[in-house]
CSV table of C-alpha atoms and ligand atoms in Angstrom, one decimal:
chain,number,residue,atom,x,y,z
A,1,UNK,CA,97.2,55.8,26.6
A,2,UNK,CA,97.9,52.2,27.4
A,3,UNK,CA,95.1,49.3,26.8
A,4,UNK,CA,95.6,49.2,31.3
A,5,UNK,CA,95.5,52.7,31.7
A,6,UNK,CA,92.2,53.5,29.2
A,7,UNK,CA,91.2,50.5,31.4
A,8,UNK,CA,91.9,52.3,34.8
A,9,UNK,CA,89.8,55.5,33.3
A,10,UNK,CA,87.2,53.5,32.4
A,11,UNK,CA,86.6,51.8,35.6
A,12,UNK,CA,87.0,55.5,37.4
A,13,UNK,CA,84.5,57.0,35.2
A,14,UNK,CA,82.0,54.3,35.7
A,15,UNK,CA,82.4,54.7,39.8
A,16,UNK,CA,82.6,58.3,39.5
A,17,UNK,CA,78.9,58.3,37.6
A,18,UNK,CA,77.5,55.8,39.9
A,19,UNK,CA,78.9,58.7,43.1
A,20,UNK,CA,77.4,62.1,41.0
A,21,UNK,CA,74.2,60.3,40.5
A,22,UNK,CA,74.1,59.3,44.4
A,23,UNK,CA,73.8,55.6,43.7
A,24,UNK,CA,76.4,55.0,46.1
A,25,UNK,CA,78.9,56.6,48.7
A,26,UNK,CA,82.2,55.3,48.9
A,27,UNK,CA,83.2,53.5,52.1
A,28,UNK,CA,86.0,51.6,53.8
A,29,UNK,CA,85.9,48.1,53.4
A,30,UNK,CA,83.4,48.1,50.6
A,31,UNK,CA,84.6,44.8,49.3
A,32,UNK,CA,83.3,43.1,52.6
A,33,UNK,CA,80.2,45.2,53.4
A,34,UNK,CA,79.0,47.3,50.3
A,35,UNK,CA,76.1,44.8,48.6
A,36,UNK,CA,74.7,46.4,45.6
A,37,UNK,CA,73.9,43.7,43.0
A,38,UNK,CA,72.9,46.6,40.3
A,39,UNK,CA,76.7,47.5,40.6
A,40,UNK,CA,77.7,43.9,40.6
A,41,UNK,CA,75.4,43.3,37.4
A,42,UNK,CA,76.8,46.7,35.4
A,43,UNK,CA,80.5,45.8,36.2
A,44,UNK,CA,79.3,41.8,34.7
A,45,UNK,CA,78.0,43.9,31.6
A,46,UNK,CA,81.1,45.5,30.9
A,47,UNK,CA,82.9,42.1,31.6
A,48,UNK,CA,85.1,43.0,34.7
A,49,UNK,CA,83.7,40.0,37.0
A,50,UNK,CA,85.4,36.5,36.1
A,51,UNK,CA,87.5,38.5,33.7
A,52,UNK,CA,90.2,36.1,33.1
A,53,UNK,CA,87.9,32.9,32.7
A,54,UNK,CA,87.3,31.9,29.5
A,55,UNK,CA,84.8,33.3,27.1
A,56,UNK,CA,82.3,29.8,27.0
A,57,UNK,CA,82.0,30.2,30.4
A,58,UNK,CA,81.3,34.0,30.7
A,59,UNK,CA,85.0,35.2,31.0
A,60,UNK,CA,86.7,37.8,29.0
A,61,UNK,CA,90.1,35.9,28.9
A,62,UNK,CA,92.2,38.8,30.5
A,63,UNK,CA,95.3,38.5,32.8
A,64,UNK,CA,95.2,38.3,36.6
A,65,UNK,CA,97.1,41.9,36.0
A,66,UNK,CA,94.3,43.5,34.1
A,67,UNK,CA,92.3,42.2,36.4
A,68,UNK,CA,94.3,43.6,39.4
A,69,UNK,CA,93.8,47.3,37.4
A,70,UNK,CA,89.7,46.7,37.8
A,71,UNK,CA,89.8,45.3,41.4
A,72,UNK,CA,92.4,48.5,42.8
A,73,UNK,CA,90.1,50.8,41.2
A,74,UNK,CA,86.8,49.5,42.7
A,75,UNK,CA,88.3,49.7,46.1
A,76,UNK,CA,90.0,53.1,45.6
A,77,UNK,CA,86.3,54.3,44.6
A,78,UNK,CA,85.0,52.0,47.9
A,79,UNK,CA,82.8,50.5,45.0
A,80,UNK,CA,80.0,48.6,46.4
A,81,UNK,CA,80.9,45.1,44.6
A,82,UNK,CA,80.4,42.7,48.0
A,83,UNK,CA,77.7,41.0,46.1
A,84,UNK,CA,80.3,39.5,43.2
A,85,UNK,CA,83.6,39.3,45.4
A,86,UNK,CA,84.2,36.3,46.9
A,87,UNK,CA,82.6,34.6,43.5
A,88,UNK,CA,84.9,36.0,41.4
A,89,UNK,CA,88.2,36.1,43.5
A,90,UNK,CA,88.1,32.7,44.7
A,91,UNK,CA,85.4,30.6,44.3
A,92,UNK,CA,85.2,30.9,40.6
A,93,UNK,CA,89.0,30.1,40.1
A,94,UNK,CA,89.0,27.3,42.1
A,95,UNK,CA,86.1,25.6,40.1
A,96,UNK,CA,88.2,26.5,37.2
A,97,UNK,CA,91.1,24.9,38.3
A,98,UNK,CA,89.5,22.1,40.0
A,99,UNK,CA,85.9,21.7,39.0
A,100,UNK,CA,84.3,19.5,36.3
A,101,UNK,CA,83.4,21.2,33.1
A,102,UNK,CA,79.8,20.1,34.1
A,103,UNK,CA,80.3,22.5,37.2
A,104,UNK,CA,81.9,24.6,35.6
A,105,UNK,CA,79.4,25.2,32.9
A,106,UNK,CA,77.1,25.3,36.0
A,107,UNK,CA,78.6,27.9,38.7
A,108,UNK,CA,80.5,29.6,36.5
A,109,UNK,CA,78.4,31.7,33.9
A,110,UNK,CA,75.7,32.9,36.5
A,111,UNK,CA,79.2,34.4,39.0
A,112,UNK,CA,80.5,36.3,35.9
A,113,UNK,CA,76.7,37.9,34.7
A,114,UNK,CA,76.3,38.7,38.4
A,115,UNK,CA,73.3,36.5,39.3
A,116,UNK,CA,75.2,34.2,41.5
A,117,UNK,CA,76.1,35.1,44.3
A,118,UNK,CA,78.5,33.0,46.7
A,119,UNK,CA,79.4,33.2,50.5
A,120,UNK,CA,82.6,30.8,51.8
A,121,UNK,CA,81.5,28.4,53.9
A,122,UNK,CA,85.0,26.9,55.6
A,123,UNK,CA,85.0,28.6,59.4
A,124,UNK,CA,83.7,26.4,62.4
A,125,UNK,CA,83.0,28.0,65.8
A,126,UNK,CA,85.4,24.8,67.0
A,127,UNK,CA,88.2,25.0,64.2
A,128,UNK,CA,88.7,29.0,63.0
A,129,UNK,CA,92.0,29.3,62.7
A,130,UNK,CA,93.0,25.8,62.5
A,131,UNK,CA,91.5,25.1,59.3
A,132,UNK,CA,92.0,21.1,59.3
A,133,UNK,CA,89.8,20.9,62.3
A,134,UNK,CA,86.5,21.4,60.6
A,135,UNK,CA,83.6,18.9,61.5
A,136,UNK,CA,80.7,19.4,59.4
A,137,UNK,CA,80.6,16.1,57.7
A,138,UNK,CA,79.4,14.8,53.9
A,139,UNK,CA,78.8,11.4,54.0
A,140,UNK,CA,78.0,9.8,50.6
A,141,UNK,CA,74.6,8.6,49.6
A,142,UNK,CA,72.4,7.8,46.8
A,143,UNK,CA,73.4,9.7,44.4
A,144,UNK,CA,75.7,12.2,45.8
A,145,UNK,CA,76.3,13.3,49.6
A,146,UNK,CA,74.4,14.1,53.1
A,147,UNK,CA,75.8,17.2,55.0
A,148,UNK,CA,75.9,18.0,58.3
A,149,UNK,CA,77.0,20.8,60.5
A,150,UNK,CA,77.6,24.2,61.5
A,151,UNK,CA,79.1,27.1,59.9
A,152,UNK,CA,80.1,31.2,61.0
A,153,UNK,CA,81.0,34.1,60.3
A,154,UNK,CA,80.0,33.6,56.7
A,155,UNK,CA,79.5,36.8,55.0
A,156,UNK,CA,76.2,37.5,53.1
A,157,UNK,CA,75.2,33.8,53.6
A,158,UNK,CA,71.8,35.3,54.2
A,159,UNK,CA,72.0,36.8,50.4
A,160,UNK,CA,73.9,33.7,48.5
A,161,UNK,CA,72.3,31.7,45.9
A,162,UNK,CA,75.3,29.0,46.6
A,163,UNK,CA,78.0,28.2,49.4
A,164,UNK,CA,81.5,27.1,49.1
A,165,UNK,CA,81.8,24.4,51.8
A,166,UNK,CA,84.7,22.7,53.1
A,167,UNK,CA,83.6,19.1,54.9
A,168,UNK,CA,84.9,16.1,56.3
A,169,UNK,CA,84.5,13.0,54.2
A,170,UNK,CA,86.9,10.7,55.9
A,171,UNK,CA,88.0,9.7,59.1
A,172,UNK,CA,92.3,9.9,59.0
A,173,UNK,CA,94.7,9.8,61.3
A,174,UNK,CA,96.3,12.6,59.8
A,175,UNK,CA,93.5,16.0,60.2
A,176,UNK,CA,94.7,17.3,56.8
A,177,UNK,CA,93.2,14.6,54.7
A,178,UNK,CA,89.6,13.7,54.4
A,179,UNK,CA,88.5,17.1,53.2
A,180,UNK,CA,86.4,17.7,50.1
A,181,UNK,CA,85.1,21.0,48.7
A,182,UNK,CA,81.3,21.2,47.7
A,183,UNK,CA,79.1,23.4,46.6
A,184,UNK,CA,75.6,23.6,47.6
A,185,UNK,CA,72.3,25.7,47.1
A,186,UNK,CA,71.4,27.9,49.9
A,187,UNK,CA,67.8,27.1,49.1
A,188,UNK,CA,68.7,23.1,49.7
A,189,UNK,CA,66.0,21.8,52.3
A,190,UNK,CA,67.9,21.8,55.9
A,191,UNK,CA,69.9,24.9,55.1
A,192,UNK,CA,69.5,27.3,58.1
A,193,UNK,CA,71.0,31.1,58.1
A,194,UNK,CA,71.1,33.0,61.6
A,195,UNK,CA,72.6,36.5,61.1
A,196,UNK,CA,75.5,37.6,63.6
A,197,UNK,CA,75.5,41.7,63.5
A,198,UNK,CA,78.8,42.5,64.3
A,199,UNK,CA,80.1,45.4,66.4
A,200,UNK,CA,79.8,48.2,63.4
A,201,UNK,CA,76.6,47.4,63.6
A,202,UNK,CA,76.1,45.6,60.0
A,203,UNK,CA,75.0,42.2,59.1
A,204,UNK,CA,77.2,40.8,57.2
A,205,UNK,CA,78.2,37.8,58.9
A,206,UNK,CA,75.9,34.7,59.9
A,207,UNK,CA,76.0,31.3,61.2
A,208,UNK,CA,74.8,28.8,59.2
A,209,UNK,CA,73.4,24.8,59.7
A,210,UNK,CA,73.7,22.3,57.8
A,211,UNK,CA,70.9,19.1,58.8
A,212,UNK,CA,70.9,16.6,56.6
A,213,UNK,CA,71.6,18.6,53.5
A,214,UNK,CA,71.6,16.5,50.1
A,215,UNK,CA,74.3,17.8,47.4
A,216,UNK,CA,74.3,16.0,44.4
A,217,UNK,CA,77.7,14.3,43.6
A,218,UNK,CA,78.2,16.5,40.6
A,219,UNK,CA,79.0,19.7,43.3
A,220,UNK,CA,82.0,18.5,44.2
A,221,UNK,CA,85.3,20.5,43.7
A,222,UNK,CA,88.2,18.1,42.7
A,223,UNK,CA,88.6,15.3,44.0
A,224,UNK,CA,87.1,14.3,47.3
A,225,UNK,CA,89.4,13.8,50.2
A,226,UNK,CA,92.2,16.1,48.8
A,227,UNK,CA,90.2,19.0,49.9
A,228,UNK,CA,93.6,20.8,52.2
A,229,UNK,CA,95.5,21.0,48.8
A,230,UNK,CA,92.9,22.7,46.9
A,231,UNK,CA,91.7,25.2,49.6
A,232,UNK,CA,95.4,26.1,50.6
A,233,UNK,CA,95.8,27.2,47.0
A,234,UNK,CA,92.3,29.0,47.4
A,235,UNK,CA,93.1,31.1,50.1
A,236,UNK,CA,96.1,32.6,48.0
A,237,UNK,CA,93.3,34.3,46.3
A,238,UNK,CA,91.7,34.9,49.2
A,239,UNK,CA,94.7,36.6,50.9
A,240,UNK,CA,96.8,38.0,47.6
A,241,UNK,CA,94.5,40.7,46.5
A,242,UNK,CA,94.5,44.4,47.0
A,243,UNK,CA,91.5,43.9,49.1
A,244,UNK,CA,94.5,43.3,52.3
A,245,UNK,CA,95.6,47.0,51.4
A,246,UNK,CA,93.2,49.0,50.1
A,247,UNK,CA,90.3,48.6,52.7
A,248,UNK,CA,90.8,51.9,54.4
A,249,UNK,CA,92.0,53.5,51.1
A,250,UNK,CA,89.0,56.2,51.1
A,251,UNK,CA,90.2,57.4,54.4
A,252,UNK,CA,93.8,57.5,53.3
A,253,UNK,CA,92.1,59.8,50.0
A,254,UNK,CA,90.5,62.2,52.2
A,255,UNK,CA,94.0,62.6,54.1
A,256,UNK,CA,95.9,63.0,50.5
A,257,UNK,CA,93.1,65.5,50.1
A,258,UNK,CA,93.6,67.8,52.6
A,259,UNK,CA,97.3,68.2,52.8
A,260,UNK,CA,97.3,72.1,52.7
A,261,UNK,CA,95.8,71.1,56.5
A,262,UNK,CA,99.0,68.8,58.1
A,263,UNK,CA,102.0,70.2,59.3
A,264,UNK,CA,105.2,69.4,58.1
A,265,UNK,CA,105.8,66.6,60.8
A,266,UNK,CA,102.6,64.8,59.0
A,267,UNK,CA,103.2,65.3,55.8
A,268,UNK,CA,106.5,63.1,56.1
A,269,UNK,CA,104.3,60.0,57.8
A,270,UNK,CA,102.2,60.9,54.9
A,271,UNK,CA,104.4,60.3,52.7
A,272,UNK,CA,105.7,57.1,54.4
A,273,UNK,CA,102.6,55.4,54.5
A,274,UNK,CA,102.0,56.4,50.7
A,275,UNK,CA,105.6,55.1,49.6
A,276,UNK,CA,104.7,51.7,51.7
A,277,UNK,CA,101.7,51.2,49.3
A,278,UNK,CA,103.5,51.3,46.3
A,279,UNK,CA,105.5,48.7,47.7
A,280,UNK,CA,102.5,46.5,48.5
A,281,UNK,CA,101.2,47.2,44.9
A,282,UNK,CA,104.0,46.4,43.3
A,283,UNK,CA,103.5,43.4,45.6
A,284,UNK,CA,100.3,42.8,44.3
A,285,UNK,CA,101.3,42.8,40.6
A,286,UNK,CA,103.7,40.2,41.9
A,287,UNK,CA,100.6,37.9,42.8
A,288,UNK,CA,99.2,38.7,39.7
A,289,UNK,CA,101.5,37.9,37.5
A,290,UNK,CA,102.7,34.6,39.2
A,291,UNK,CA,98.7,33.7,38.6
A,292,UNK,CA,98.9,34.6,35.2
A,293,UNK,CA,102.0,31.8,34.8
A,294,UNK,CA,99.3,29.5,37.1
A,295,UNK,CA,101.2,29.6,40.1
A,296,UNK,CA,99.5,29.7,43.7
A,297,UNK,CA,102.2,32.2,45.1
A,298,UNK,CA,101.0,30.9,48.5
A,299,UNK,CA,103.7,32.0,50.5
A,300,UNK,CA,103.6,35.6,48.4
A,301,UNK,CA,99.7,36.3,49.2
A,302,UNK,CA,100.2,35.7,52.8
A,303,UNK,CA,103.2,38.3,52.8
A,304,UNK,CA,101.3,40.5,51.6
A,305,UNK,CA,98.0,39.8,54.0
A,306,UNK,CA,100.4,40.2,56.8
A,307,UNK,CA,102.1,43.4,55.6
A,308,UNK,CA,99.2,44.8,54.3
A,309,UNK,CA,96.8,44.2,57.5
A,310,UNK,CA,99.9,46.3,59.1
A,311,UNK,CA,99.8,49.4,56.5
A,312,UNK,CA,95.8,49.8,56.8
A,313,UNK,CA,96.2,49.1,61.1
A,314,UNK,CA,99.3,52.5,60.6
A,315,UNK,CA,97.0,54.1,58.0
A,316,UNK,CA,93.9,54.6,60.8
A,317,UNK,CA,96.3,55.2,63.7
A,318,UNK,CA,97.6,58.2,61.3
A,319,UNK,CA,93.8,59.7,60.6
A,320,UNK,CA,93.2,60.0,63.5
A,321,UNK,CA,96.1,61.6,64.7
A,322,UNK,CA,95.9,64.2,61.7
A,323,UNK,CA,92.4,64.4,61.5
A,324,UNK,CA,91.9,64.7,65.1
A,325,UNK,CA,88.4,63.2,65.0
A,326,UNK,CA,86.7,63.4,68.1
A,327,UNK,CA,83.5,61.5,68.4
A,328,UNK,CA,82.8,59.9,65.4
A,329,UNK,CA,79.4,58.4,64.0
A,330,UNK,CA,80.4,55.0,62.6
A,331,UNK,CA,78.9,55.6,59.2
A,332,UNK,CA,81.6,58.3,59.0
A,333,UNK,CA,84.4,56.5,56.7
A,334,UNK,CA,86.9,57.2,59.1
A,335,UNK,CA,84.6,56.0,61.9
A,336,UNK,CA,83.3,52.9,60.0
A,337,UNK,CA,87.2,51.8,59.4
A,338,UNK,CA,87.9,51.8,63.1
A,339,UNK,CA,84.9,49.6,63.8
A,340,UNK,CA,85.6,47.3,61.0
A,341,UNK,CA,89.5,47.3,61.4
A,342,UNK,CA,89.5,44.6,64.4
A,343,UNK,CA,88.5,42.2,61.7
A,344,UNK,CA,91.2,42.7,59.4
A,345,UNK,CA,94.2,40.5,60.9
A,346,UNK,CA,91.8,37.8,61.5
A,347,UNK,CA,89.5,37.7,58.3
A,348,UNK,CA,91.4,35.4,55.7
A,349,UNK,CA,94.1,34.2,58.0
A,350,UNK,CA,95.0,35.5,61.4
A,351,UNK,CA,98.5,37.5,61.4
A,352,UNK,CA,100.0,34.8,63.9
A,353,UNK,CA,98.7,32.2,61.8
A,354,UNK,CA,100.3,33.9,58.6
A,355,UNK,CA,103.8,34.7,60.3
A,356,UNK,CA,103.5,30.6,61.3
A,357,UNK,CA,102.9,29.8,57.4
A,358,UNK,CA,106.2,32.0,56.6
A,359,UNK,CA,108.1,31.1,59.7
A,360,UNK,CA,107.7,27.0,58.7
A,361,UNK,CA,108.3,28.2,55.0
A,362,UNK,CA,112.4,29.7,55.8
A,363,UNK,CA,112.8,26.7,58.0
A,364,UNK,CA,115.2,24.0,56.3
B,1,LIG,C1,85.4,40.4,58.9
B,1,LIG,C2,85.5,38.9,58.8
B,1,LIG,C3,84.8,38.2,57.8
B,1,LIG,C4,84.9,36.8,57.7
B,1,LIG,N1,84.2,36.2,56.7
B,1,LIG,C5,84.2,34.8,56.7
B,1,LIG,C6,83.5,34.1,55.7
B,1,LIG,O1,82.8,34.7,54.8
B,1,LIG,N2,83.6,32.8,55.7
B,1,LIG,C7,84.4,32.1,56.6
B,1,LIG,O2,84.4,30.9,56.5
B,1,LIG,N3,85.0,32.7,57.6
B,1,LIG,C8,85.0,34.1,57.7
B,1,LIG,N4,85.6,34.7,58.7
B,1,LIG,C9,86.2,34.0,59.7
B,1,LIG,C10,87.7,34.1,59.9
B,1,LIG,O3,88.4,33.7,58.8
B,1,LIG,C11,88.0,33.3,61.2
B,1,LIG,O4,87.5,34.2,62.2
B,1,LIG,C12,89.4,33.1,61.3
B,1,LIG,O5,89.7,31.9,60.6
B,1,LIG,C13,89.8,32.9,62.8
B,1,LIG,O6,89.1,32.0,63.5
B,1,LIG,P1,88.4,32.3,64.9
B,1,LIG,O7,87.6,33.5,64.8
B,1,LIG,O8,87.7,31.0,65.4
B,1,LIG,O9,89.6,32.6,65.9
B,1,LIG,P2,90.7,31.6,66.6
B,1,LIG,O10,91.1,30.6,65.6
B,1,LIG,O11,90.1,31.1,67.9
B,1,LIG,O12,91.9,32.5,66.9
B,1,LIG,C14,91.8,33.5,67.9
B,1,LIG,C15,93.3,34.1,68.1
B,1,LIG,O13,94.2,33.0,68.4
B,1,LIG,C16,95.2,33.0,67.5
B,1,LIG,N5,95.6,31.6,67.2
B,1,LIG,C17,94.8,30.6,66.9
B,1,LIG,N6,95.6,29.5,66.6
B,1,LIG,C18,96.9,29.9,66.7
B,1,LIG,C19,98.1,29.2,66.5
B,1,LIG,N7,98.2,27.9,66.2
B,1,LIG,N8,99.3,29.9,66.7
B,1,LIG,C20,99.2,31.2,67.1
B,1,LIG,N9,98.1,31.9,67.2
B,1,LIG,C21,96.9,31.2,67.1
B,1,LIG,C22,94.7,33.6,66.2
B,1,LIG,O14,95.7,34.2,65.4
B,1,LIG,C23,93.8,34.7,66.8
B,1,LIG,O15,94.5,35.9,67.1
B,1,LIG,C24,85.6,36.1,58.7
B,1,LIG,C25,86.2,36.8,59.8
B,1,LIG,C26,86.2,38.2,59.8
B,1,LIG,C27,86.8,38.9,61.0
């Protein structure tokens, strides 16, 4: 057996337990809305979260590709590892990449042991999809910076020890400079969380204020006023991971399950939608490996985002064709999928906004 494969096995027996022993059910779109921090803290004890981070600051020093082994297997099981995700696919990079060793010696340890937990603060109920238009302002003082604003839509904001926030520190003619990314303490006096329960019925999402907010000057990320460069990069982690194919992958494995059931007209889109994913996984090594030379394959994530929002959209219209459902309760994993799949070509990067990104890519 390969180092990647006993790697694969030991990931699947570890999910496998957690299932027998009834600590968890898999679900659809577990890396979104499956919060367990036990999980989170077992997977940081066996050093799969921050693995590719160096070892002084909690890492295990492993390639994006490993990586990409634990992370397809956790959402194949529909692990519940919500609590660590957004940490340790983008947040923690980007202080790696970008952050002082101060902060990194800060944030960085506490993602990979599983007692941080971070929510990304960068959507405005006035900017969404148009990034560059965000208003919440930093505005330097003694000793570091004064925020103030609004926030939504930020995932487990009501369970994060610290926020990613994107902010305005400049006035410019030109919207795309002027940014700076912070982080801040949810517990920071004038930090206000609202949840927003969304039409499955969880609470994931909230809004969050911002009044007056002190974050010490050490929490920035980079270098202030060049925030659009660094999140762009960012959101190539945000948008290049199996996460944009693997959502609905426990529906797609009850399907795969109960072949003997499909008639030969549904086996063949069966098979289609299975040979499309191991096109969009060999995509995702793709990704990985173009981390690994320290590449943001920005224009490769949002490929796959796009054609991966598609496959998971085809794999649901397909289950419930071939599974003929009926009425379905939504904490059924077929039924939780359909509530939750709305969200998918909007989350991360809207598909219009994605196919606008490639479009202006081609263009001489
Ligand atoms: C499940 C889920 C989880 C999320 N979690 C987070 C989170 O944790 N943190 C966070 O910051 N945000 C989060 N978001 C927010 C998400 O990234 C934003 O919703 C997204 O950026 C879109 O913004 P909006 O909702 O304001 O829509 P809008 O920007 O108003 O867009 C509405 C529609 O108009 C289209 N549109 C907008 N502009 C253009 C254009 N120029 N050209 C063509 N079409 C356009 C869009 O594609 C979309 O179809 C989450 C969203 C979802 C669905």
């Amino acid at each position: 057996m390969t180092d990647r494969t006993e790697l694969r096995h030991r990931v699947r027996d570890l999910c496998r337990g957690w299932q027998d022993e009834g600590r968890y059910r898999p679900r659809p779109d577990a890396w979104l809305r499956s919060f367990d921090l036990d999980f989170s803290r077992e997977l940081a004890r066996r050093g799969w979260i921050g693995m590719t981070w160096p070892r002084h600051l909690g890492g295990a020093e492993q390639s994006n590709v490993d990586r990409l082994v634990v992370t397809e297997e956790l959402l194949r099981a529909g692990a519940p590892v919500a609590a660590h995700w957004i940490g340790d696919r983008q947040i923690g990079p980007s202080i790696l990449r970008h952050g002082t060793p101060e902060l990194q010696r800060e944030i960085l340890p506490g993602i990979s042991s599983g007692d941080h937990v971070l929510c990304l603060g960068m959507s405005e109920p006035e900017a969404g999809s148009d990034l560059a238009a965000v208003r919440t302002t930093a505005e330097r003082t003694d000793g570091g910076w004064r925020v103030n604003g609004r926030k939504i839509w930020t995932s487990h904001a009501h369970r994060a020890t610290h926020s990613y926030l994107l902010a305005r520190t400049e006035r410019t003619e030109r919207k795309h400079d002027g940014l700076t990314e912070f982080v801040v303490d949810m517990d920071s006096r004038g930090v206000t969380v609202t949840p927003i329960v969304d039409m499955a019925g969880s609470h994931h999402f909230n809004e969050v204020v911002f009044e007056d907010v002190f974050v010490p000057a050490g929490r920035v990320i980079g270098v202030a006023g060049q925030g659009w460069r660094q999140v762009t990069e960012q959101l190539a982690h945000e948008r290049g991971g199996p996460e944009r194919v693997l959502s609905t992958y426990p529906v797609l494995a009850g399907l795969l399950d109960a072949t003997a059931e499909l008639d030969a007209g549904l086996l063949v889109e069966l098979g289609e939608l299975v040979a499309r994913l191991g096109v969009l996984r060999a995509m995702c090594v793709r990704v990985a490996e173009a981390l690994d030379t320290g590449v943001a394959p920005v224009r490769e994530a949002a490929t796959l985002k796009y054609l991966g929002t598609e496959f998971e959209r085809d794999v649901l219209e397909f289950a419930r064709t071939a599974a003929n459902p009926g009425v379905l309760a939504p904490d059924d994993p077929l039924g939780g999928a359909i509530l939750a799949a709305p969200g998918f070509s909007i989350r991360g990067g809207s598909s219009e906004v994605l196919l606008s990104i490639l479009a202006k890519q081609e263009a001489p």
